[in-house]
Amino acid sequence: MKIMVAIKRVVDYAVKIRVKPDKTGVETTNVKMSMNPFCEIALEEALRIRESGQASEVVAVSMGPQQCVDTLRTGLAMGADRGIHVETKEMLYPLSVAKLLRALVEVEKPQILILGKQAIDDDCNQTGQMVAGLLNWPQGTFASKVVLDKEKQELTVDREVDGGLETLCLDLPAVITTDLRLNQPRYATLPNIMKAKSKVIKKYTPEELNVEIKSDLEIVQVTEPPKRKSGVMVSSVDELIDKLKNEARVI
Amino acid sequence: MNTYCRLLRRSSTRYLLHRSNSNSQHSTQFPGFRGHFGTSRPLEQLLGDPKRTLSTVFPPLREHIGSGLTSACNVAGHTHRLPCRFFGSAPIVMQRNPKFSTINADDITKFKEILGEKNVVQDEERLLAANTDWMRKYKGSSTLVLQPRTTEEVSWILKYCNSRCLAVVPQGGNTGLVGGSVPVFDEVIITMGSMKNIISFDKVSGILVCEAGCILENLVSFLDSQGFVMPLDLGAKGSCQIGGNVSTNAGGLRFLRYGSLHGNVLGLEAVLANGTVLDMLGTLRKDNTGYDLKHLFIGSEGSLGIISKVSILVPPKLSSVNLAFLACKDYVSCQNLLLEAKRKLGEILSAFEFLDSDSMDLVLNHLEGVRNPLPPSMHNFYVLIETTGSDQSYDKEKLEAFLLRSMEGGLISDGVLAQDINQAFSFWRIREGVPEALMKAGAVYKYDLSLPVEKMYDLVEAMRIRLGPAAKVVGYGHLGDGNLHLNISLPEYDDTVLGLVEPFVYEWTSKYRGSISAEHGLGLMKANKIHYSKSPECVDLMVSIKKLLDPNGILNPYKVLPSSLTS
Ligand SMILES: Cc1cc2nc3c(=O)[nH]c(=O)nc-3n(C[C@H](O)[C@H](O)[C@H](O)COP(=O)(O)OP(=O)(O)OC[C@H]3O[C@@H](n4cnc5c(N)ncnc54)[C@H](O)[C@@H]3O)c2cc1C
């Protein structure tokens, strides 16, 4: 069985985001880029399934500019068997990504497609759901536990929902999107980094996959959230009450 | 990408708490120490909080001190001999210098008049925090903390204290590790935390001028927003102040790359014991006019003057930082790896740190949320190699090639390479967390030594043999700089063990022409040990300088130099 994992290159989680002065987007030049943390979790889960002997191959897929290859290399160093890079300079929106993934699924024929529940840059939380819809596959989103029964061709997925856990049973092939607590991703060890050097990354263009990149969305403006005002010290309870009443107008 | 990026990152702060921000969790046992490892908070938030220095950083300290500390120092005003017992070093009989006066009501009135009621602190809780050092090993019995806000106020305080012969202790973030930042008896504590303004920053030359009380981490975040970094970084960055760093000539994690503060500090403003303000606040890289006096104050641990302002050369922040966490089978491999790294990574190498398996074990057992990057087995030694450069793909390729070659050559037995900043944080957390883990493990005797790299670990092994199973001996530190942190951890302080450790450790260091204080200073702990590293002639000259600048000896008495020579 083959598992396909989508991984996205995003501004590193720990980097302080700066909005471009012209408000068209977020500054990415000279900014550290890394794999989206939820995608790391997705890849880790695929690797664990493979290591349990229930899958034979993990294919990592990334889409975007040339530098996505670095992110794929990280995925290969974590243990993915090979990579696919769909290269485009166009801005990619979830629907385009979902269409590209569907096209790749048709080529690669995996039984499971795993994605992060969202990317920490645009926070869309749409791609997994969209691709499941396009493929007409069942979906287990926000997975916090995944159990594969290869005999029965079934996946059991725990999802964190408000107030508890929901357990779903999905027939294969299926789409999974991963939540935080699913697993703790491994580090890239030197022996694996070495092995990754000889692994193959296959390139496609959207045209080759017959997908037209276009968007129904237009970004009007990107702005920073309002700055938090620093606190003030009040000298008495009376002053506090006065401020709450007259300045904050909350009481 | 759109505006939600910021929000999202905030909303997902839960994410990887254990990785990026594990700092905030370590406070369970000693909540008061959170500041030492805190991650960046907005500058304005910290700068805007005048109470932070003492009350918010240290209050819970109270619960952890007390019973263990025998302080014979609450004898202010008395002149008889008495044993003053500290756990940091061998027992010494210490005497309060009888020539110092004691504080009276008039003094307090004067101080309040000049500094304002609020800046004359007599509150018990805050006094206790200011009297006690980070390790909770040294405790003074001062009854007064003064908080100057300007150089003029520092000058006024010193002039007044000098005229009254009142002894003082300058205090920064109180993270010093040699008992230098707290009073021995009833010295007046002068805390610098209210002087926390950034005065200027020149982007073209990379020169930052600021007041001495600026917390290192605040300077780091300020500079980060300007695209620069501080030339020093250390585990105590959340609390220590630049004035304290300069006064101890702190080394830290980036020393290998950016060198000593003697090189990076371009100028200082310092106030002498008699209140004279020395303006040495130059911002020139080259200035050979007479004796370079600022160097006297760098590393003088508050014994020659109070540093009030600092001008410091800061390097630009480079975009490509890589970090590897490696395992080595023996110390010889660590050494050879260092040699190779200097040769092959030269221009991008920015840190080379090591810890032994006992240090690793402590960190894994005592710090929450830390995981072993190289499971399942333990290795004898761990090394962190950091590179900093300007070209990510070039640097990474170079580092990877170097590591793979070293692995094939057997220098490295295993390793991981951080793939994102969070992973890098969690590797650094292990190395930076060793002092904290040691604190949590019980009592600890700390030695900060400079030794020839090839000899360095022999001392750790010799000490292990000497102490047997009675104590855990751990070695870690700045291998790239030949700086060993030798720590002896045991459930409780124990004179028998201490008797085996000292003077052996000093004699051993002296024999190999090492330094008994590589970067922490002498403070109180090692004031009487200076001769292990300095000749009598040098010590005599130091004493003369001390007497010239501070004839009454009011500045940080009993510290740095042997009291027998200064009083
Ligand atoms: C977890 C931890 C990790 C550390 N790691 C390192 C490390 O890697 N490298 C290293 O070198 N050190 C390290 N240290 C010790 C280091 O010396 C201090 O952290 C720091 O440099 C002291 O700054 P501070 O503001 O806390 O000074 P304090 O502790 O308050 O004072 C230290 C000394 O300087 C004097 N002083 C303070 N401010 C002034 C001033 N404005 N004018 C005159 N004198 C002053 C004091 O009287 C005292 O003698 C570490 C400490 C801790 C707790």
Coordinates of N, CA, C and O in Angstrom, one line a residue, chain B residues 207-276:
Chain B
I207 N 25.9 50.3 16.3 CA 26.4 50.7 17.7 C 25.1 51.0 18.5 O 24.4 51.9 18.2
L208 N 25.0 50.3 19.6 CA 23.9 50.4 20.5 C 24.4 51.1 21.8 O 25.4 50.7 22.3
V209 N 23.6 52.2 22.2 CA 24.0 52.8 23.4 C 22.8 52.7 24.3 O 21.6 53.0 23.9
C210 N 23.0 52.2 25.5 CA 21.8 52.0 26.4 C 22.2 52.1 27.9 O 23.4 52.1 28.2
E211 N 21.2 52.2 28.7 CA 21.5 52.2 30.1 C 21.8 50.8 30.7 O 21.4 49.8 30.1
A212 N 22.5 50.8 31.8 CA 23.1 49.5 32.3 C 22.0 48.5 32.7 O 22.2 47.3 32.7
G213 N 20.8 49.0 33.1 CA 19.8 48.1 33.6 C 19.0 47.4 32.6 O 18.0 46.7 32.9
C214 N 19.3 47.6 31.3 CA 18.5 46.9 30.2 C 18.7 45.4 30.3 O 19.8 45.0 30.4
I215 N 17.6 44.7 30.3 CA 17.7 43.3 30.4 C 18.2 42.7 29.0 O 17.7 43.2 28.0
L216 N 19.1 41.8 29.1 CA 19.7 41.3 27.9 C 18.7 40.9 26.8 O 18.8 41.3 25.6
E217 N 17.7 40.2 27.3 CA 16.7 39.7 26.3 C 15.9 40.8 25.6 O 15.5 40.7 24.5
N218 N 15.7 41.9 26.4 CA 15.0 43.1 25.8 C 15.8 43.7 24.7 O 15.3 44.1 23.7
L219 N 17.1 43.7 25.0 CA 18.0 44.3 23.9 C 18.0 43.4 22.7 O 18.0 43.8 21.6
V220 N 18.0 42.1 23.0 CA 18.0 41.1 21.9 C 16.7 41.3 21.0 O 16.8 41.4 19.8
S221 N 15.6 41.5 21.7 CA 14.3 41.7 20.9 C 14.3 43.0 20.2 O 13.8 43.1 19.1
F222 N 14.8 44.0 20.9 CA 14.9 45.3 20.2 C 15.7 45.3 18.9 O 15.4 45.7 17.9
L223 N 16.9 44.6 19.1 CA 17.8 44.6 18.0 C 17.3 43.7 16.9 O 17.5 44.0 15.7
D224 N 16.6 42.7 17.3 CA 16.0 41.8 16.3 C 15.1 42.5 15.3 O 15.1 42.3 14.1
S225 N 14.3 43.5 15.9 CA 13.4 44.2 15.0 C 14.2 45.2 14.1 O 13.6 45.7 13.2
Q226 N 15.4 45.4 14.5 CA 16.3 46.3 13.6 C 17.2 45.5 12.7 O 18.0 46.0 12.0
G227 N 17.1 44.1 12.8 CA 17.9 43.3 12.0 C 19.4 43.1 12.5 O 20.3 42.9 11.8
F228 N 19.5 43.2 13.8 CA 20.8 43.0 14.5 C 20.7 42.0 15.6 O 19.6 41.6 16.0
V229 N 21.9 41.5 16.1 CA 21.9 40.6 17.3 C 22.9 41.2 18.3 O 23.8 41.9 18.0
M230 N 22.7 40.7 19.6 CA 23.7 41.1 20.6 C 24.9 40.1 20.4 O 24.7 39.0 20.0
P231 N 26.1 40.6 20.6 CA 27.2 39.7 20.5 C 27.4 38.7 21.6 O 28.4 38.0 21.6
L232 N 26.5 38.7 22.5 CA 26.5 37.7 23.6 C 25.1 37.1 23.9 O 24.1 37.8 23.7
D233 N 25.1 35.9 24.3 CA 23.9 35.2 24.6 C 24.2 34.2 25.7 O 25.2 33.5 25.6
L234 N 23.3 34.2 26.7 CA 23.5 33.2 27.7 C 22.2 32.8 28.3 O 21.2 33.5 28.1
G235 N 22.2 31.7 29.0 CA 21.0 31.1 29.5 C 20.2 32.0 30.5 O 19.0 31.9 30.6
A236 N 20.9 33.0 31.1 CA 20.2 33.9 32.0 C 19.6 35.1 31.3 O 19.2 36.1 32.0
K237 N 19.5 35.1 30.0 CA 19.2 36.3 29.3 C 17.9 37.0 29.7 O 17.7 38.2 29.6
G238 N 16.9 36.2 30.2 CA 15.6 36.8 30.6 C 15.7 37.7 31.8 O 14.8 38.4 32.1
S239 N 16.8 37.6 32.6 CA 16.9 38.4 33.8 C 18.2 39.2 33.9 O 18.1 40.3 34.4
C240 N 19.2 38.7 33.3 CA 20.5 39.5 33.5 C 20.5 40.8 32.7 O 19.8 40.9 31.7
Q241 N 21.3 41.7 33.2 CA 21.3 43.0 32.6 C 22.6 43.3 31.9 O 23.7 42.7 32.3
I242 N 22.6 44.2 30.9 CA 23.8 44.4 30.2 C 24.9 45.0 31.1 O 26.1 44.6 31.0
G243 N 24.5 45.8 32.1 CA 25.5 46.3 33.1 C 26.1 45.1 33.9 O 27.3 45.1 34.1
G244 N 25.3 44.1 34.2 CA 25.8 43.0 34.9 C 26.7 42.1 34.0 O 27.8 41.6 34.4
N245 N 26.3 42.0 32.8 CA 27.1 41.3 31.8 C 28.5 41.9 31.7 O 29.5 41.2 31.6
V246 N 28.5 43.2 31.5 CA 29.8 43.9 31.3 C 30.6 43.8 32.6 O 31.8 43.5 32.6
S247 N 29.9 44.0 33.7 CA 30.7 43.9 35.0 C 31.3 42.6 35.3 O 32.3 42.4 36.0
T248 N 30.6 41.5 34.8 CA 31.2 40.2 35.0 C 32.0 39.7 33.7 O 32.5 38.6 33.7
N249 N 32.0 40.6 32.7 CA 32.7 40.2 31.4 C 32.1 38.8 31.0 O 32.9 37.9 30.7
A250 N 30.8 38.7 31.0 CA 30.2 37.4 30.7 C 30.6 36.9 29.3 O 30.8 37.7 28.4
G251 N 30.7 35.6 29.2 CA 31.1 35.0 27.9 C 29.9 34.5 27.2 O 29.4 35.2 26.4
G252 N 29.5 33.3 27.5 CA 28.3 32.8 27.0 C 28.4 32.0 25.7 O 29.5 31.5 25.4
L253 N 27.3 31.9 25.0 CA 27.2 30.9 23.9 C 27.8 31.3 22.6 O 28.0 30.5 21.7
R254 N 27.9 32.6 22.4 CA 28.4 33.1 21.1 C 29.8 33.7 21.1 O 30.3 34.3 20.2
F255 N 30.5 33.4 22.3 CA 31.8 33.9 22.5 C 32.7 33.5 21.3 O 33.5 34.2 20.8
L256 N 32.6 32.2 20.9 CA 33.4 31.6 19.9 C 33.4 32.5 18.6 O 34.4 32.7 17.9
R257 N 32.2 33.0 18.3 CA 32.0 33.8 17.1 C 32.4 35.3 17.3 O 33.1 35.9 16.5
Y258 N 31.8 35.9 18.3 CA 31.9 37.3 18.5 C 33.0 37.8 19.5 O 33.2 39.0 19.6
G259 N 33.6 36.9 20.2 CA 34.6 37.3 21.1 C 34.2 37.9 22.4 O 33.0 38.0 22.7
S260 N 35.1 38.4 23.1 CA 34.9 39.0 24.5 C 34.3 40.3 24.5 O 34.4 41.1 23.5
L261 N 33.7 40.7 25.6 CA 33.1 42.0 25.7 C 34.2 43.1 25.7 O 34.0 44.2 25.4
H262 N 35.4 42.7 26.0 CA 36.5 43.6 25.9 C 36.7 44.1 24.5 O 37.2 45.2 24.2
G263 N 36.2 43.3 23.5 CA 36.3 43.7 22.1 C 35.0 44.4 21.7 O 35.1 45.3 20.9
N264 N 33.9 44.0 22.2 CA 32.6 44.5 21.7 C 32.1 45.8 22.4 O 31.3 46.5 21.8
V265 N 32.5 45.9 23.6 CA 32.1 47.1 24.3 C 33.0 48.3 23.9 O 34.2 48.3 24.0
L266 N 32.3 49.3 23.3 CA 33.1 50.4 22.7 C 33.2 51.5 23.7 O 34.1 52.4 23.6
G267 N 32.3 51.6 24.7 CA 32.4 52.7 25.6 C 31.5 52.4 26.8 O 30.6 51.6 26.8
L268 N 31.8 53.1 27.9 CA 31.1 53.0 29.2 C 30.9 54.3 29.8 O 31.8 55.2 29.7
E269 N 29.9 54.4 30.6 CA 29.8 55.5 31.6 C 29.8 54.8 32.9 O 29.1 53.9 33.2
A270 N 30.7 55.2 33.8 CA 30.8 54.6 35.1 C 30.9 55.6 36.2 O 31.4 56.7 36.0
V271 N 30.4 55.3 37.4 CA 30.4 56.2 38.5 C 31.3 55.6 39.6 O 31.2 54.5 40.0
L272 N 32.3 56.5 40.0 CA 33.2 56.0 41.0 C 32.7 56.1 42.4 O 31.6 56.7 42.6
A273 N 33.4 55.5 43.3 CA 32.9 55.5 44.7 C 32.6 56.9 45.3 O 31.6 57.1 46.0
N274 N 33.3 57.9 44.8 CA 33.1 59.2 45.4 C 32.1 60.0 44.6 O 31.9 61.2 44.8
G275 N 31.4 59.3 43.6 CA 30.4 60.0 42.9 C 30.8 60.6 41.6 O 30.0 61.0 40.8
T276 N 32.1 60.6 41.3 CA 32.6 61.1 40.0 C 32.0 60.3 38.9 O 32.1 59.1 38.9

